Short mmCIF file of C-alpha atoms in Angstrom, two decimals:
data_model
loop_
_atom_site.label_atom_id
_atom_site.label_comp_id
_atom_site.label_asym_id
_atom_site.label_seq_id
_atom_site.Cartn_x
_atom_site.Cartn_y
_atom_site.Cartn_z
CA MET A 1 38.88 -1.10 -44.90
CA THR A 2 39.90 -4.26 -46.72
CA ILE A 3 37.83 -7.40 -46.51
CA GLY A 4 39.46 -10.61 -47.66
CA SER A 5 37.84 -13.81 -48.78
CA ALA A 6 39.14 -17.35 -48.78
CA ALA A 7 36.75 -18.18 -51.63
CA ALA A 8 38.02 -17.95 -55.15
CA ALA A 9 36.70 -18.01 -58.66
CA GLY A 10 36.56 -21.78 -58.88
CA SER A 11 36.41 -23.94 -61.96
CA ARG A 12 33.08 -25.67 -61.17
CA PRO A 13 30.25 -23.82 -62.89
CA TYR A 14 27.55 -25.31 -60.64
CA GLU A 15 28.64 -24.99 -57.04
CA SER A 16 25.39 -23.64 -55.61
CA TYR A 17 22.27 -21.77 -56.67
CA VAL A 18 22.33 -18.54 -54.64
CA TYR A 19 18.94 -16.87 -54.39
CA ALA A 20 19.41 -15.45 -50.89
CA TYR A 21 22.39 -14.79 -48.67
CA PRO A 22 23.14 -16.28 -46.26
CA HIS A 23 21.50 -19.64 -46.97
CA LYS A 24 19.20 -21.10 -44.33
CA THR A 25 21.74 -23.84 -43.61
CA ALA A 26 23.77 -21.03 -41.98
CA TYR A 27 20.86 -20.14 -39.67
CA ARG A 28 21.00 -21.33 -36.08
CA ALA A 29 18.61 -21.36 -33.13
CA LEU A 30 18.45 -17.90 -31.56
CA GLU A 31 18.99 -17.91 -27.80
CA PRO A 32 17.30 -16.03 -26.30
CA ARG A 33 14.63 -15.60 -28.96
CA PRO A 34 14.46 -11.90 -29.88
CA PRO A 35 10.99 -10.29 -29.83
CA LEU A 36 9.77 -9.13 -33.25
CA ARG A 37 8.93 -5.75 -31.73
CA ASP A 38 12.61 -5.22 -30.91
CA LEU A 39 13.81 -6.48 -34.30
CA TRP A 40 11.55 -4.11 -36.26
CA ALA A 41 11.91 -1.08 -33.98
CA GLY A 42 13.38 1.76 -36.02
CA GLU A 43 13.56 -0.32 -39.22
CA PRO A 44 12.47 1.34 -42.49
CA VAL A 45 9.06 -0.16 -43.24
CA GLY A 46 7.86 2.09 -46.09
CA ALA A 47 8.63 -0.41 -48.88
CA LEU A 48 8.35 -3.98 -47.61
CA SER A 49 8.01 -7.24 -49.49
CA LEU A 50 5.49 -9.83 -48.28
CA TYR A 51 6.04 -13.54 -48.88
CA ALA A 52 3.57 -16.25 -47.86
CA HIS A 53 4.79 -19.84 -47.92
CA ILE A 54 2.44 -22.77 -48.54
CA PRO A 55 4.33 -26.03 -47.82
CA PHE A 56 2.14 -28.51 -49.71
CA CYS A 57 2.50 -30.24 -53.09
CA GLU A 58 0.49 -32.98 -54.81
CA VAL A 59 3.81 -34.75 -55.57
CA ARG A 60 7.44 -34.04 -54.77
CA CYS A 61 9.75 -33.85 -57.76
CA GLY A 62 12.98 -35.81 -57.66
CA PHE A 63 15.16 -32.69 -57.68
CA CYS A 64 13.17 -30.72 -55.09
CA ASN A 65 14.80 -29.73 -51.79
CA LEU A 66 12.24 -27.07 -50.95
CA PHE A 67 10.41 -27.05 -47.64
CA THR A 68 7.24 -28.90 -48.67
CA ARG A 69 5.33 -32.08 -47.91
CA ILE A 70 3.31 -34.37 -50.17
CA GLY A 71 -0.42 -33.90 -49.67
CA ALA A 72 -2.22 -32.81 -46.52
CA PRO A 73 -4.37 -34.92 -44.19
CA GLU A 74 -7.92 -33.69 -43.77
CA GLY A 75 -7.99 -30.44 -41.83
CA LEU A 76 -4.28 -29.64 -42.13
CA THR A 77 -4.59 -26.84 -44.70
CA THR A 78 -7.24 -25.19 -42.54
CA ALA A 79 -5.04 -25.52 -39.46
CA TYR A 80 -2.11 -24.14 -41.43
CA LEU A 81 -4.05 -21.08 -42.59
CA ASP A 82 -5.30 -20.57 -39.01
CA ALA A 83 -1.67 -20.51 -37.85
CA LEU A 84 -0.69 -18.22 -40.74
CA GLU A 85 -3.38 -15.79 -39.62
CA ARG A 86 -2.15 -15.90 -36.02
CA GLN A 87 1.39 -15.26 -37.22
CA ALA A 88 0.22 -12.38 -39.43
CA GLY A 89 -1.44 -10.76 -36.43
CA ALA A 90 1.72 -10.99 -34.34
CA VAL A 91 3.91 -9.67 -37.16
CA ARG A 92 1.61 -6.77 -37.97
CA GLU A 93 1.56 -5.81 -34.30
CA ALA A 94 5.37 -5.67 -34.33
CA LEU A 95 5.37 -3.59 -37.52
CA ASP A 96 2.82 -1.14 -36.13
CA ALA A 97 5.13 -0.61 -33.15
CA SER A 98 8.17 0.00 -35.36
CA GLY A 99 7.80 3.76 -35.41
CA GLY A 100 7.12 3.97 -39.14
CA GLU A 101 4.08 3.55 -41.35
CA PRO A 102 4.19 -0.01 -42.72
CA ARG A 103 3.57 -0.32 -46.46
CA PHE A 104 3.99 -3.28 -48.76
CA ALA A 105 5.47 -2.67 -52.21
CA ALA A 106 5.39 -6.27 -53.49
CA ALA A 107 3.93 -9.65 -52.57
CA ALA A 108 4.44 -13.29 -53.51
CA PHE A 109 2.90 -16.64 -52.66
CA GLY A 110 5.32 -19.55 -52.96
CA GLY A 111 5.99 -22.99 -51.64
CA GLY A 112 5.55 -25.80 -52.12
CA THR A 113 2.63 -25.09 -54.38
CA PRO A 114 0.27 -22.27 -53.29
CA THR A 115 -2.35 -23.51 -55.75
CA PHE A 116 -2.48 -26.79 -53.81
CA LEU A 117 -4.99 -24.79 -51.76
CA THR A 118 -8.59 -24.82 -52.94
CA ALA A 119 -10.13 -21.73 -54.50
CA ALA A 120 -11.82 -20.88 -51.18
CA GLU A 121 -8.53 -21.34 -49.31
CA LEU A 122 -6.76 -19.06 -51.80
CA GLU A 123 -9.43 -16.43 -51.08
CA ARG A 124 -8.62 -16.77 -47.41
CA LEU A 125 -4.89 -16.49 -48.06
CA CYS A 126 -5.49 -13.24 -49.95
CA ASP A 127 -7.69 -11.99 -47.10
CA ILE A 128 -4.91 -12.66 -44.61
CA ALA A 129 -2.45 -10.71 -46.76
CA GLU A 130 -4.87 -7.81 -47.20
CA LEU A 131 -6.91 -7.63 -43.98
CA ARG A 132 -4.37 -8.87 -41.44
CA MET A 133 -1.14 -7.58 -43.00
CA GLY A 134 -2.47 -4.51 -44.86
CA ALA A 135 -1.06 -5.42 -48.30
CA ASP A 136 -3.22 -4.03 -51.11
CA LEU A 137 -2.87 -6.91 -53.56
CA ARG A 138 -4.62 -5.09 -56.38
CA ALA A 139 -2.26 -2.14 -56.15
CA ILE A 140 1.10 -3.94 -55.90
CA PRO A 141 2.74 -6.72 -57.92
CA LEU A 142 1.63 -10.16 -56.74
CA SER A 143 3.48 -13.25 -57.98
CA VAL A 144 2.10 -16.75 -57.44
CA GLU A 145 3.67 -20.15 -58.14
CA ALA A 146 1.61 -22.99 -59.58
CA SER A 147 1.90 -26.50 -61.01
CA PRO A 148 0.06 -27.74 -64.10
CA ALA A 149 -2.21 -30.07 -62.11
CA THR A 150 -3.32 -27.35 -59.67
CA ALA A 151 -3.70 -24.48 -62.18
CA THR A 152 -7.43 -25.05 -62.38
CA ALA A 153 -9.91 -22.52 -63.73
CA ASP A 154 -11.53 -21.79 -60.35
CA ARG A 155 -8.20 -21.20 -58.62
CA LEU A 156 -6.92 -19.02 -61.47
CA LYS A 157 -10.10 -16.93 -61.36
CA VAL A 158 -9.55 -16.22 -57.67
CA LEU A 159 -5.94 -15.20 -58.30
CA ALA A 160 -6.83 -12.98 -61.26
CA ASP A 161 -9.70 -11.33 -59.38
CA ARG A 162 -7.48 -10.65 -56.38
CA GLY A 163 -4.85 -8.84 -58.44
CA THR A 164 -2.22 -11.43 -59.38
CA THR A 165 0.14 -9.84 -61.88
CA ARG A 166 2.46 -12.82 -62.44
CA LEU A 167 1.82 -16.57 -62.51
CA SER A 168 4.88 -18.84 -62.53
CA LEU A 169 4.25 -22.36 -63.82
CA GLY A 170 6.71 -25.13 -62.99
CA VAL A 171 6.88 -27.11 -66.23
CA GLN A 172 10.59 -28.16 -66.22
CA SER A 173 10.25 -30.18 -69.46
CA PHE A 174 7.66 -30.64 -72.21
CA ASP A 175 9.18 -34.07 -72.90
CA ASP A 176 7.31 -36.78 -70.97
CA THR A 177 10.39 -39.03 -70.85
CA GLU A 178 12.54 -36.25 -69.38
CA ALA A 179 9.83 -35.41 -66.87
CA ARG A 180 9.86 -39.01 -65.67
CA ALA A 181 13.68 -38.95 -65.49
CA ALA A 182 13.42 -35.93 -63.17
CA VAL A 183 10.82 -37.84 -61.11
CA ARG A 184 8.13 -35.35 -62.11
CA PRO A 185 5.11 -37.36 -63.24
CA GLN A 186 3.23 -35.24 -65.76
CA ARG A 187 2.07 -35.40 -69.36
CA ARG A 188 2.69 -32.72 -71.95
CA ALA A 189 -1.02 -32.66 -72.79
CA ASP A 190 -1.82 -31.70 -69.19
CA VAL A 191 0.85 -28.98 -69.23
CA GLU A 192 -0.54 -27.50 -72.44
CA ALA A 193 -4.07 -27.56 -71.00
CA ALA A 194 -2.87 -25.70 -67.90
CA LEU A 195 -1.14 -23.07 -70.02
CA SER A 196 -4.36 -22.57 -71.98
CA ARG A 197 -6.30 -22.00 -68.75
CA ILE A 198 -3.68 -19.52 -67.52
CA ARG A 199 -3.87 -17.51 -70.73
CA ASP A 200 -7.69 -17.55 -70.50
CA ALA A 201 -7.41 -16.10 -66.98
CA ARG A 202 -5.60 -13.06 -68.45
CA ILE A 203 -2.99 -12.75 -65.72
CA PRO A 204 -0.58 -10.15 -67.20
CA VAL A 205 2.70 -12.03 -66.85
CA LEU A 206 3.20 -15.75 -67.44
CA ASN A 207 6.51 -17.29 -66.43
CA ILE A 208 7.48 -20.81 -67.45
CA ASP A 209 10.20 -22.68 -65.55
CA LEU A 210 12.36 -25.14 -67.52
CA ILE A 211 15.25 -27.33 -66.33
CA TYR A 212 18.36 -28.43 -68.22
CA GLY A 213 20.78 -31.20 -67.32
CA ILE A 214 18.20 -34.00 -67.02
CA ASP A 215 19.53 -37.47 -67.78
CA GLY A 216 19.13 -38.20 -71.48
CA GLN A 217 18.52 -34.57 -72.43
CA SER A 218 20.18 -33.37 -75.64
CA GLU A 219 20.32 -30.04 -77.46
CA ARG A 220 17.57 -31.33 -79.73
CA SER A 221 15.19 -32.31 -76.92
CA TRP A 222 16.10 -29.13 -75.01
CA GLN A 223 15.19 -27.05 -78.06
CA ARG A 224 11.87 -28.86 -78.35
CA SER A 225 11.01 -27.84 -74.78
CA LEU A 226 12.18 -24.28 -75.39
CA ASP A 227 10.11 -24.00 -78.55
CA ALA A 228 7.06 -25.53 -76.88
CA ALA A 229 7.33 -22.86 -74.18
CA LEU A 230 7.91 -20.08 -76.71
CA ALA A 231 4.73 -21.06 -78.54
CA TRP A 232 2.82 -19.59 -75.58
CA GLN A 233 4.77 -16.30 -75.86
CA PRO A 234 5.51 -16.19 -72.13
CA GLU A 235 6.47 -12.82 -70.76
CA GLU A 236 9.21 -14.55 -68.74
CA LEU A 237 11.19 -17.77 -68.95
CA TYR A 238 13.43 -19.18 -66.23
CA LEU A 239 16.08 -21.72 -67.23
CA TYR A 240 17.30 -23.70 -64.22
CA PRO A 241 20.24 -26.10 -64.11
CA LEU A 242 19.32 -29.40 -62.51
CA TYR A 243 20.87 -29.90 -59.08
CA VAL A 244 20.88 -33.18 -57.17
CA ARG A 245 20.94 -32.51 -53.44
CA PRO A 246 21.01 -34.70 -50.33
CA LEU A 247 17.70 -36.23 -49.18
CA THR A 248 15.91 -35.49 -52.47
CA GLY A 249 14.42 -38.24 -54.62
CA LEU A 250 17.26 -38.09 -57.15
CA GLY A 251 19.79 -37.85 -54.34
CA ARG A 252 18.45 -41.06 -52.80
CA LEU A 253 18.69 -42.73 -56.22
CA GLY A 254 22.38 -41.83 -56.30
CA ALA A 255 22.22 -39.75 -59.49
CA HIS A 256 25.51 -37.87 -60.07
CA ALA A 257 26.42 -38.65 -56.48
CA ASP A 258 29.77 -38.35 -54.76
CA PRO A 259 29.41 -40.38 -51.55
CA ALA A 260 32.42 -38.59 -50.03
CA ASP A 261 30.66 -35.23 -50.24
CA ALA A 262 27.52 -35.02 -48.10
CA ASP A 263 26.81 -31.40 -49.07
CA ARG A 264 27.23 -31.74 -52.84
CA THR A 265 26.08 -34.72 -54.82
CA ASP A 266 26.63 -33.18 -58.27
CA THR A 267 30.40 -33.23 -58.76
CA ASP A 268 30.35 -35.16 -62.05
CA ALA A 269 32.57 -33.12 -64.43
CA ALA A 270 30.86 -34.51 -67.55
CA TRP A 271 27.51 -33.44 -66.14
CA ASP A 272 28.89 -29.95 -65.43
CA GLU A 273 29.95 -29.76 -69.07
CA GLN A 274 26.53 -30.95 -70.27
CA ARG A 275 24.69 -28.37 -68.17
CA LEU A 276 26.96 -25.55 -69.29
CA ARG A 277 26.53 -26.56 -72.92
CA LEU A 278 22.73 -26.71 -72.60
CA TYR A 279 22.67 -23.39 -70.75
CA ARG A 280 24.54 -21.66 -73.57
CA PHE A 281 22.29 -23.28 -76.15
CA GLY A 282 19.15 -22.15 -74.31
CA ARG A 283 20.49 -18.66 -73.67
CA ASP A 284 21.43 -18.14 -77.31
CA HIS A 285 18.12 -19.56 -78.51
CA LEU A 286 16.10 -17.15 -76.35
CA LEU A 287 18.28 -14.17 -77.25
CA ALA A 288 17.74 -15.01 -80.94
CA GLN A 289 13.99 -14.93 -80.27
CA GLY A 290 14.32 -11.39 -78.92
CA TYR A 291 14.23 -12.14 -75.20
CA GLU A 292 16.37 -10.05 -72.85
CA GLN A 293 18.59 -11.74 -70.28
CA VAL A 294 17.93 -10.40 -66.77
CA SER A 295 20.10 -12.88 -64.87
CA MET A 296 21.65 -16.28 -65.49
CA ARG A 297 18.21 -17.87 -65.08
CA MET A 298 15.72 -15.17 -66.03
CA PHE A 299 14.77 -14.07 -69.55
CA ARG A 300 12.08 -11.48 -70.29
CA ARG A 301 10.18 -10.74 -73.48
CA PRO A 302 10.53 -7.10 -74.63
CA GLY A 303 7.27 -5.21 -74.34
CA ALA A 304 6.00 -7.44 -71.56
CA PRO A 305 3.74 -5.48 -69.20
CA ALA A 306 5.42 -3.86 -66.24
CA THR A 307 4.38 -5.40 -62.96
CA GLY A 308 5.35 -2.47 -60.73
CA GLY A 309 7.18 -2.70 -57.44
CA GLU A 310 10.04 -0.56 -58.65
CA ASP A 311 10.29 1.14 -55.26
CA TYR A 312 11.24 -2.13 -53.55
CA VAL A 313 15.01 -2.68 -53.43
CA CYS A 314 15.98 -6.20 -52.36
CA GLN A 315 19.45 -5.13 -51.20
CA THR A 316 18.15 -2.69 -48.59
CA ASP A 317 14.40 -3.06 -47.97
CA GLY A 318 12.88 -5.46 -45.48
CA MET A 319 10.95 -8.66 -46.12
CA ILE A 320 8.12 -10.19 -44.13
CA GLY A 321 7.79 -13.95 -44.43
CA LEU A 322 4.63 -15.74 -43.31
CA GLY A 323 4.54 -19.53 -43.05
CA CYS A 324 6.90 -22.13 -41.67
CA GLY A 325 9.22 -22.11 -44.72
CA ALA A 326 9.44 -18.33 -45.18
CA ARG A 327 12.30 -16.00 -44.32
CA SER A 328 12.09 -12.48 -42.95
CA TYR A 329 14.79 -9.82 -43.28
CA THR A 330 15.63 -6.85 -41.14
CA SER A 331 18.85 -4.88 -41.52
CA ALA A 332 20.29 -6.69 -38.48
CA LEU A 333 18.83 -10.21 -38.65
CA HIS A 334 17.63 -12.72 -41.24
CA TYR A 335 15.27 -15.17 -39.54
CA SER A 336 12.85 -18.03 -40.16
CA PHE A 337 11.66 -21.28 -38.61
CA ASP A 338 13.63 -24.51 -38.60
CA TYR A 339 14.69 -25.91 -41.99
CA ALA A 340 14.57 -29.47 -43.29
CA VAL A 341 14.40 -31.47 -46.51
CA GLY A 342 13.45 -34.93 -45.23
CA MET A 343 9.72 -35.70 -45.13
CA SER A 344 9.45 -36.72 -41.46
CA GLU A 345 11.31 -33.62 -40.29
CA ILE A 346 9.18 -31.34 -42.48
CA ARG A 347 5.98 -32.88 -41.14
CA SER A 348 7.20 -32.33 -37.58
CA ILE A 349 8.03 -28.66 -38.23
CA ILE A 350 4.64 -28.06 -39.86
CA ASP A 351 2.90 -29.70 -36.90
CA ASP A 352 4.83 -27.45 -34.51
CA TYR A 353 3.91 -24.40 -36.59
CA THR A 354 0.19 -25.16 -36.66
CA ALA A 355 0.14 -25.71 -32.87
CA ARG A 356 1.63 -22.31 -32.01
CA SER A 357 -0.31 -19.62 -30.22
CA ALA A 358 -0.34 -16.00 -31.36
CA ARG A 359 2.06 -15.13 -28.52
CA GLU A 360 4.60 -17.75 -29.69
CA PHE A 361 4.70 -16.08 -33.11
CA ALA A 362 5.93 -12.84 -31.54
CA PHE A 363 9.55 -14.05 -31.47
CA ALA A 364 12.19 -15.06 -34.03
CA ASP A 365 13.33 -18.69 -33.74
CA PHE A 366 16.21 -19.36 -36.15
CA GLY A 367 18.41 -16.89 -37.98
CA ARG A 368 21.72 -15.28 -38.77
CA TRP A 369 22.79 -11.87 -37.51
CA MET A 370 23.97 -9.64 -40.35
CA ASP A 371 26.99 -8.16 -38.63
CA GLY A 372 30.57 -7.47 -39.77
CA ASP A 373 30.96 -7.47 -43.55
CA GLU A 374 27.85 -9.59 -44.24
CA PRO A 375 25.71 -6.65 -45.48
CA ARG A 376 28.47 -5.74 -47.96
CA ARG A 377 28.68 -9.29 -49.24
CA ARG A 378 24.92 -9.55 -49.62
CA HIS A 379 24.65 -6.21 -51.44
CA LEU A 380 27.44 -7.09 -53.87
CA LEU A 381 26.19 -10.64 -54.45
CA GLN A 382 22.56 -9.67 -55.10
CA SER A 383 23.60 -6.85 -57.42
CA LEU A 384 26.34 -8.64 -59.33
CA LEU A 385 24.17 -11.65 -60.19
CA GLN A 386 21.83 -9.40 -62.18
CA ALA A 387 22.76 -8.87 -65.83
CA GLU A 388 22.66 -5.08 -65.45
CA GLY A 389 25.28 -5.23 -62.71
CA MET A 390 25.81 -2.75 -59.90
CA PRO A 391 26.39 1.02 -59.93
CA VAL A 392 29.58 1.40 -57.91
CA ALA A 393 28.41 4.78 -56.58
CA GLU A 394 25.38 3.10 -55.02
CA TYR A 395 27.60 0.68 -53.10
CA ARG A 396 30.03 3.43 -52.13
CA ALA A 397 27.24 5.67 -50.85
CA ARG A 398 25.93 2.90 -48.61
CA PHE A 399 29.22 1.57 -47.24
CA GLY A 400 31.72 4.42 -47.59
CA ALA A 401 34.14 2.47 -49.78
CA GLY A 402 34.08 0.82 -53.19
CA PRO A 403 33.74 -2.94 -53.74
CA GLU A 404 37.26 -3.03 -55.17
CA GLN A 405 38.53 -1.86 -51.77
CA ASP A 406 36.38 -4.28 -49.77
CA PHE A 407 36.87 -7.36 -51.98
CA PRO A 408 40.10 -6.87 -53.94
CA VAL A 409 41.18 -10.52 -54.03
CA VAL A 410 37.96 -12.13 -55.19
CA LEU A 411 37.18 -9.38 -57.73
CA ARG A 412 40.66 -9.72 -59.17
CA ARG A 413 40.09 -13.45 -59.54
CA PHE A 414 36.78 -12.81 -61.27
CA ALA A 415 38.56 -10.45 -63.67
CA ASP A 416 41.36 -12.94 -64.33
CA ALA A 417 38.77 -15.62 -65.11
CA GLY A 418 37.10 -13.29 -67.64
CA TRP A 419 33.94 -13.06 -65.55
CA LEU A 420 33.81 -9.25 -65.36
CA ASP A 421 32.70 -6.99 -68.21
CA GLY A 422 35.54 -4.52 -68.73
CA ALA A 423 33.42 -2.51 -71.17
CA ALA A 424 31.03 -1.53 -68.36
CA GLY A 425 33.42 1.19 -67.20
CA PRO A 426 34.76 1.99 -63.73
CA GLU A 427 31.39 3.09 -62.33
CA ARG A 428 29.48 -0.14 -63.04
CA LEU A 429 30.50 -3.59 -61.86
CA ARG A 430 28.95 -6.13 -64.23
CA LEU A 431 29.46 -9.76 -65.12
CA SER A 432 30.49 -10.66 -68.66
CA ALA A 433 28.45 -13.22 -70.61
CA GLU A 434 30.87 -15.87 -69.34
CA GLY A 435 30.54 -14.53 -65.81
CA LEU A 436 26.75 -14.81 -65.98
CA ALA A 437 27.18 -18.38 -67.19
CA HIS A 438 29.21 -19.04 -64.03
CA SER A 439 26.82 -17.26 -61.65
CA ASP A 440 26.58 -20.40 -59.51
CA ALA A 441 30.32 -20.13 -58.88
CA VAL A 442 30.37 -16.32 -58.56
CA GLY A 443 27.76 -16.29 -55.78
CA PRO A 444 29.43 -18.86 -53.50
CA ALA A 445 32.82 -17.15 -53.99
CA LEU A 446 31.38 -14.17 -52.10
CA PHE A 447 30.30 -16.19 -49.05
CA SER A 448 32.12 -15.24 -45.86
CA ASP A 449 34.29 -17.81 -44.09
CA PRO A 450 31.94 -17.92 -41.04
CA VAL A 451 28.92 -18.57 -43.26
CA ARG A 452 30.82 -21.29 -45.15
CA ALA A 453 31.74 -22.92 -41.86
CA LEU A 454 28.13 -22.87 -40.62
CA MET A 455 26.88 -24.36 -43.89
CA ALA A 456 29.52 -27.10 -43.75
CA GLU A 457 28.54 -27.93 -40.15
CA TYR A 458 24.85 -28.14 -40.97
CA ASP A 459 23.47 -31.63 -40.41
CA ALA A 460 21.06 -32.29 -43.29
CA LYS A 461 17.74 -33.60 -42.02
#
């Protein structure tokens, strides 16, 4: 079997950040809505991942296109957790009817900002995960996202007591001027105070998120942020390129905008060059400090404590998403609720979510069927974007043919561009250092033509 692709190894290093495939802009309303019981019937459920989405933030950063709203009117967080609990009951009922014994191997709370919730609300969120879903949070890795302003001592104590193994803090820059340029109002002193509280809470793994490509950022200011983060000896560091997307604060300001391209507002070649230069500087700086590169974005300190979850395999195991911005994955369907970036649309979707009955949560609303060659593309994409690459035998055992047979054209173009590591040998497909640097071009090059068409047709809202 030979699977072609119209996508090529393009010259733009920052086409799209690919953290899941296919993207939610390729999801469409499912008619009729399939019952969750049918979707999970016969699915392997012995190593699931649980994700709970909290769509609230105290502010919305200028670069953010996540599904989140600013603040919450009185009573909304309670209503949201009530709905989350109703959804959890419906999902667990479907899992119990699957024919297997459901078990969660990993969990994460994301958003938005999960720590927007009060300490008591975080306790309730953990109770929903444990008592309604059956996830033993103290026995599996639990990752939680936080912002400096909401990483308060009482919230951190709840998370530590309930078994959080990893706390990810969105810092983005230790430079107050750069933070303002990214429309992220924060002071370095407040960031440092939050980091001190996190270390006092003794959560095993601290991750710090930083962003490069901010207007006015130089190698010197970038190094200052890197060194400020390194002073806390974080177990993980994520280095993100800045993207400017439609309907975000920076997008509305017209930063790096191409008015002829509604899907991409970051086509400035000089900006591409700046981001690539800063990426290489940051990568080399962290490698010189002894950090190991796990992917284009992720760097891990050697000797950092293991967080477990090794039996969960993202390419093949299922995911349960709770909350109106979360995705769920079965082998046949990826599904979620409606997706939006604009504030009024997000508020409307959250209102619809909180009004749903338990029965209404028993169906999938929006999604993309994973038929044809989509599972092959997803497996290759998710494996190749990791620095360790992909054992070819693993792919061959799952699909009956090697990736070079399924994707000869695009892999040849990757090789011609110098993006594949020839020293890895024939039994491991791995990106070179330059290939990792171009991960945001590698990922989109593996999108199928139907998925590309759906994403292009998506009407941003």
